[in-house]
XYZ file of C-alpha atoms in Angstrom:
327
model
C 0.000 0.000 0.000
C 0.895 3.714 -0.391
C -0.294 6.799 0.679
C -0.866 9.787 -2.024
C -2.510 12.794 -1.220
C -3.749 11.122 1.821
C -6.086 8.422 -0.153
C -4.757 5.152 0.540
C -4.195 3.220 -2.560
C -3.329 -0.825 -2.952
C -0.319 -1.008 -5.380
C 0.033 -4.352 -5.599
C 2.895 -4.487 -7.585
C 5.605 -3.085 -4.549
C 3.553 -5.201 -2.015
C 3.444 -8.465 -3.606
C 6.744 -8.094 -4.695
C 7.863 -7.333 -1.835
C 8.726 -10.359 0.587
C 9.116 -8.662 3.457
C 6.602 -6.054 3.107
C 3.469 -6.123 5.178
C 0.685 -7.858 2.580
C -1.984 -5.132 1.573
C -5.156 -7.240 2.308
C -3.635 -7.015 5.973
C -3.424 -3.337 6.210
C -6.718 -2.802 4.411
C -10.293 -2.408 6.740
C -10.152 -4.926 9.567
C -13.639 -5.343 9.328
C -14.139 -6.298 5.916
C -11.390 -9.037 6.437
C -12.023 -12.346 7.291
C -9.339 -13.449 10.124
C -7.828 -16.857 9.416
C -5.750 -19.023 12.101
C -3.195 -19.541 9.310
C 0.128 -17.752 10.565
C 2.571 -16.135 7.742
C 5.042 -18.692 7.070
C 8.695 -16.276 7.179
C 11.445 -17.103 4.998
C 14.772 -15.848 6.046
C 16.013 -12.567 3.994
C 19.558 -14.235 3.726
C 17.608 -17.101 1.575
C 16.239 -13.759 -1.154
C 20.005 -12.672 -0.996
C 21.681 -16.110 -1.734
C 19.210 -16.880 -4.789
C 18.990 -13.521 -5.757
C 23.141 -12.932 -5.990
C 23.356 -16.372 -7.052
C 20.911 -16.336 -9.847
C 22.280 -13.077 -11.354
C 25.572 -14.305 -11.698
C 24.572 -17.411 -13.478
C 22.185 -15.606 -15.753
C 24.972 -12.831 -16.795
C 27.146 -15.795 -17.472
C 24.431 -17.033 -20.067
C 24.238 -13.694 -21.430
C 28.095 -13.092 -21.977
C 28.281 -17.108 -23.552
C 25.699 -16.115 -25.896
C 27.293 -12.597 -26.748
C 31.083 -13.612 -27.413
C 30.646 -17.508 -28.495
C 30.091 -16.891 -32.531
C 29.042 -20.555 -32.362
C 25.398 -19.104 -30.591
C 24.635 -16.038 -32.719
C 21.544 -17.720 -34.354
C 17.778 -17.184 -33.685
C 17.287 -19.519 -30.873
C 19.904 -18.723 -28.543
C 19.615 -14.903 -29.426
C 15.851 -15.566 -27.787
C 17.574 -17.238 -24.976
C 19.683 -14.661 -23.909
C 17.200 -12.312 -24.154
C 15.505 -14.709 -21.532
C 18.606 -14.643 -19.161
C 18.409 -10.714 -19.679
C 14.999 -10.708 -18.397
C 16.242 -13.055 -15.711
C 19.247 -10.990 -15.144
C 17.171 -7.869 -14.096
C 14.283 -9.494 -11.475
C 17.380 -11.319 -10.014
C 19.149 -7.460 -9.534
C 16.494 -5.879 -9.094
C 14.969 -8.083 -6.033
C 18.484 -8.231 -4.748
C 17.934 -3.903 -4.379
C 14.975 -4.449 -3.211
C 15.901 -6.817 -0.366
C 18.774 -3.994 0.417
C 16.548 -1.593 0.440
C 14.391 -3.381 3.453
C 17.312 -4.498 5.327
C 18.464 -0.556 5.053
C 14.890 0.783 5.871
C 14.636 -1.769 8.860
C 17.336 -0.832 10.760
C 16.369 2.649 10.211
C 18.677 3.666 7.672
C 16.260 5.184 4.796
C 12.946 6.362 5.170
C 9.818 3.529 4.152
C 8.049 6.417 2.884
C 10.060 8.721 2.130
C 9.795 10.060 -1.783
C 13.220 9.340 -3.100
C 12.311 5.612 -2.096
C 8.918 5.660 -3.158
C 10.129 6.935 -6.436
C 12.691 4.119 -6.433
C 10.030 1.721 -5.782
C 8.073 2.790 -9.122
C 11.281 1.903 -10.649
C 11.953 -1.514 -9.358
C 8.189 -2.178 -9.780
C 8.691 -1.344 -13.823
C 11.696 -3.276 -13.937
C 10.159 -6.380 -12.083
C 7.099 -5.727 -14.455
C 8.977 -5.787 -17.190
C 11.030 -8.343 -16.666
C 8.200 -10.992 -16.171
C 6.096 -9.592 -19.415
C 9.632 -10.317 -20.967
C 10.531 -14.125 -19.998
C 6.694 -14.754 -21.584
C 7.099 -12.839 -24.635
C 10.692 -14.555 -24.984
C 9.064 -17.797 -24.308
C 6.415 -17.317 -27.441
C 9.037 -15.896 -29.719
C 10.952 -19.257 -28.665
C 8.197 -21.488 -29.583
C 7.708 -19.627 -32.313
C 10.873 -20.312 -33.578
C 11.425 -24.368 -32.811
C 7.964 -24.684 -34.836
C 9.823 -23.027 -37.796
C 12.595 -25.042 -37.248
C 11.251 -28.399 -37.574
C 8.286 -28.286 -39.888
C 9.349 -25.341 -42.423
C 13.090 -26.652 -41.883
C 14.034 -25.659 -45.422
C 13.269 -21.933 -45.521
C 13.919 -21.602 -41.467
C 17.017 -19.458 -42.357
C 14.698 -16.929 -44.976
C 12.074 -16.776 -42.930
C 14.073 -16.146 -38.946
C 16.945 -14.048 -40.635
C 19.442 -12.284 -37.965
C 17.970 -9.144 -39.102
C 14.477 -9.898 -38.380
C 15.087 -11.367 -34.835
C 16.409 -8.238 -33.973
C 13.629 -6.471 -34.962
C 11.348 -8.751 -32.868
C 13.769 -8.778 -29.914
C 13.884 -5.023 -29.866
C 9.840 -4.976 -29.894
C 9.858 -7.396 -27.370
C 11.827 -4.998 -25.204
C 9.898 -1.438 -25.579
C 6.480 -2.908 -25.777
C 7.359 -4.508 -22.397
C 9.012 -1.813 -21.044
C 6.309 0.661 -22.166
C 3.598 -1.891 -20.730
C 5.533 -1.969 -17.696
C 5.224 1.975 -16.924
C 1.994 1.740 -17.625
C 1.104 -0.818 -14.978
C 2.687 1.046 -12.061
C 1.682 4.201 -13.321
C -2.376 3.187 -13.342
C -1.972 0.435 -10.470
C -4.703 1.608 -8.645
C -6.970 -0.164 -11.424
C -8.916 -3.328 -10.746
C -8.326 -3.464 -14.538
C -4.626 -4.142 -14.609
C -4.425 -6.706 -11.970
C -6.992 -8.690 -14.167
C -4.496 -7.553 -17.821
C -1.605 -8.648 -15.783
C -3.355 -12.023 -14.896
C -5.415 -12.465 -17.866
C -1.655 -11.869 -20.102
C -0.168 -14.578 -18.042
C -3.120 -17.011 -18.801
C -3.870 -16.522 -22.531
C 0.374 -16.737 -23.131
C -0.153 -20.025 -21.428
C -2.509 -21.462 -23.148
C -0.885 -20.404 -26.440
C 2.623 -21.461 -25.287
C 1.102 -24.841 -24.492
C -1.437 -25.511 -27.897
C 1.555 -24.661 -29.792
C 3.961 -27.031 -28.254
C 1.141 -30.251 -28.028
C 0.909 -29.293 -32.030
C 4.100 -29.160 -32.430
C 5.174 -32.864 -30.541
C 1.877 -33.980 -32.373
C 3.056 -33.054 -35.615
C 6.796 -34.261 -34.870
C 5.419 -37.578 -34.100
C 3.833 -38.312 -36.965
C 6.999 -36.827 -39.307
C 8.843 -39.302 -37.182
C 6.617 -42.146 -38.694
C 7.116 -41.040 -42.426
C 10.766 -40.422 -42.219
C 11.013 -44.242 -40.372
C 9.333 -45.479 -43.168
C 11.231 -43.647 -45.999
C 13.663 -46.338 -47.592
C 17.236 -45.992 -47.001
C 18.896 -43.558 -48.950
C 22.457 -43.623 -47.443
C 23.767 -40.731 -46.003
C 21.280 -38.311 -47.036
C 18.606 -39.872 -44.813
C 20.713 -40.259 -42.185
C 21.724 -36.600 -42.316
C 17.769 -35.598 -42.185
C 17.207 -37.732 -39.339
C 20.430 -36.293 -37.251
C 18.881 -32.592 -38.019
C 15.540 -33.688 -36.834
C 16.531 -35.329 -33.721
C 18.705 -31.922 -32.704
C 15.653 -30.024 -33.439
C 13.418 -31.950 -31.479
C 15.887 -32.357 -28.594
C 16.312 -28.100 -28.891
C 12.311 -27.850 -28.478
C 12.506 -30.615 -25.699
C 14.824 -28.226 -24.105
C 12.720 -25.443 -24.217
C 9.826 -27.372 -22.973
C 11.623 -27.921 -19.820
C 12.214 -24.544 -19.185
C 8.654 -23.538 -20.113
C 7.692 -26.109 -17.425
C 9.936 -24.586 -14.885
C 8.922 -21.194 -15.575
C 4.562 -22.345 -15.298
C 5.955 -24.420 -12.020
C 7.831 -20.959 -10.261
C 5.565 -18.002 -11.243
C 1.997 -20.266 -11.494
C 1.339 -20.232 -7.519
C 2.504 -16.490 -7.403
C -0.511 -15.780 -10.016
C -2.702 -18.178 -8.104
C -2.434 -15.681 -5.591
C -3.196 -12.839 -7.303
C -6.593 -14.304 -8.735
C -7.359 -15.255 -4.944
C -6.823 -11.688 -3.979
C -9.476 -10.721 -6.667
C -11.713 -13.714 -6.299
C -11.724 -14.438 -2.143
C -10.135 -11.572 -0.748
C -12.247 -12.337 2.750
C -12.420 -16.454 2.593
C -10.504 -17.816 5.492
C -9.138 -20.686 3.235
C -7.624 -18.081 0.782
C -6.080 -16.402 3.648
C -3.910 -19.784 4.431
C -3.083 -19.938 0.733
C -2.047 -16.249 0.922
C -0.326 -17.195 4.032
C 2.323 -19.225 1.824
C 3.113 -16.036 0.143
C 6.952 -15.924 0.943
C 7.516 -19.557 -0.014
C 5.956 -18.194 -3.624
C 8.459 -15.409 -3.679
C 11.378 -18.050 -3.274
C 9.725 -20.116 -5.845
C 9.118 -16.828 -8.164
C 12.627 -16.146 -7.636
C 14.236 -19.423 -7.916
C 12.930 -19.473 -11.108
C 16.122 -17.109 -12.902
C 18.346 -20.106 -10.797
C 16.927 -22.526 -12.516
C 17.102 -21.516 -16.045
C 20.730 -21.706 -16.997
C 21.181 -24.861 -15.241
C 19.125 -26.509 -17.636
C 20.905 -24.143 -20.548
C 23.850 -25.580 -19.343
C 22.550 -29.179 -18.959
C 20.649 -29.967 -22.313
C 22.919 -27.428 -24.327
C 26.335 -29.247 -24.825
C 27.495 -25.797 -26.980
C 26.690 -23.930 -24.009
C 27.952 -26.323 -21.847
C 31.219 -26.242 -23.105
C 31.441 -22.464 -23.529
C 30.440 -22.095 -19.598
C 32.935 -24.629 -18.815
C 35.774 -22.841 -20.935
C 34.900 -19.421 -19.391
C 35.197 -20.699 -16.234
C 39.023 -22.009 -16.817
C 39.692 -18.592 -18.779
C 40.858 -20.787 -21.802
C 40.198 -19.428 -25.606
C 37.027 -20.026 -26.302
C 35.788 -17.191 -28.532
């Protein structure tokens, strides 16, 4: 919550960002609010600063492979690093954020004071943006594997370098524009249920389009299996369809990590919508910390399986790491 010209307004962007932070349906009317015998389970704010630190250094590391390996400057892992970007700025930005509490709770900078409350519309944005950015990096990712296995021969006319730049750098204003314009209108109903409703329709689309996709793949499987053996011709077709299909396998896994890390923290912003006074909603809201870790574990998660199903990446990470000569 926030006070502005003495109205008190629910920005729920700051508070349910914010671990640590006292949750707005707690400091809204007592007696419109159901109590609940569900205590607030506490995680430890030296937990937030190990995955937080941790996490950004692992997701900069992805982002300088990708950047100075020659060997990655196609399509796919162009989309990827913009992923470890995104990554790369919740992870700094909640690791501020966490500073900024441990500074403000041991009285060293004001809680309401309006050099922090403008630098908690910032770290709101980035958050924000950062979140509308893993999705939209996700789709442009799907995107791309279904190009690369079913239109395999005119994948490199139709994803030229040229033109994933020009989707990555749409990708980046229209989130970062969409971003200001959540914190700067939180106050609407309306753009808790956009910011909701975004997450849910990208899911569903995410998800139709990889079923099609291993659908389709499955019965290509079947027609190249029953092509007859044309020597090493065949063999090369099957070799670039099993890399394919192990590339969108790859990105399947991290599509399941990122539903299994942000879905309960959007479970509890449609229970803040839907039950804001049910007792039983208050225990799930309860859990609210253990979401943040999840939430945030989510940018620690994502380049070990990079570095696990990638064996390009793999070896670039492991080469960095020894300072040897790998560009």
């Amino acid at each position: 919550t926030k006070v502005k010209n003495g109205t008190l307004k629910f920005h729920f962007y700051i508070s349910l960002f914010n671990p640590h932070r006292e949750p707005p349906w707690q400091t809204m009317n007592t007696t419109l609010v159901t109590q609940s015998d569900c205590p607030d389970v506490k995680v430890p704010i030296f937990l937030f600063f190990t995955i937080g630190l941790a996490s950004l250094a692992e997701n900069v590391l992805v982002v300088v492979a990708v950047t100075c390996n020659r060997n990655l400057h196609s399509p796919m892992y162009y989309f990827i690093c913009s992923l470890a970007a995104f990554n790369t700025i919740a992870s700094l930005t909640k690791t501020c954020e966490n500073l900024m509490i441990t500074f403000a709770d041991v009285g060293h900078l004001e809680k309401k004071g309006p050099s922090e409350t403008k630098l908690d519309d910032v770290m709101d944005c980035l958050l924000c943006m950062s979140f509308l950015g893993s999705i939209s990096s996700f789709l442009a990712i799907a995107v791309d594997r279904y190009i690369t296995i079913f239109h395999a021969l005119r994948y490199h006319n139709i994803m030229t370098m040229q033109r994933t730049r020009a989707i990555l750098g749409v990708i980046w204003i229209t989130c970062g524009m969409s971003a200001i314009s959540m914190v700067t209108f939180f106050a609407s109903t309306f753009i808790m249920i956009c910011f909701v409703s975004f997450f849910i329709i990208s899911l569903v689309i995410i998800c139709f389009l990889y079923v099609y996709m291993f659908m389709l793949a499955r019965i290509h499987a079947r027609k190249i299996a029953a092509l007859p053996s044309s020597g090493g011709r065949n063999c090369h077709h099957q070799q670039r369809w099993g890399s394919s299909m192990r590339g969108a396998l790859t990105l399947t896994i991290l599509f399941g990590a990122f539903m299994v890390c942000w879905g309960p923290f959007f479970l509890h912003l449609i229970i803040i919508m839907v039950c804001p006074t049910n007792p039983y909603c208050e225990c799930y809201r309860s859990l609210f910390q253990l979401h943040m870790v999840l939430l945030m574990s989510h940018a620690l998660i994502d380049p070990t399986i990079y570095a696990f199903r990638s064996p390009e990446l793999r070896e670039t990470f492991k080469k960095m790491l020894l300072f040897a000569n790998w560009k």
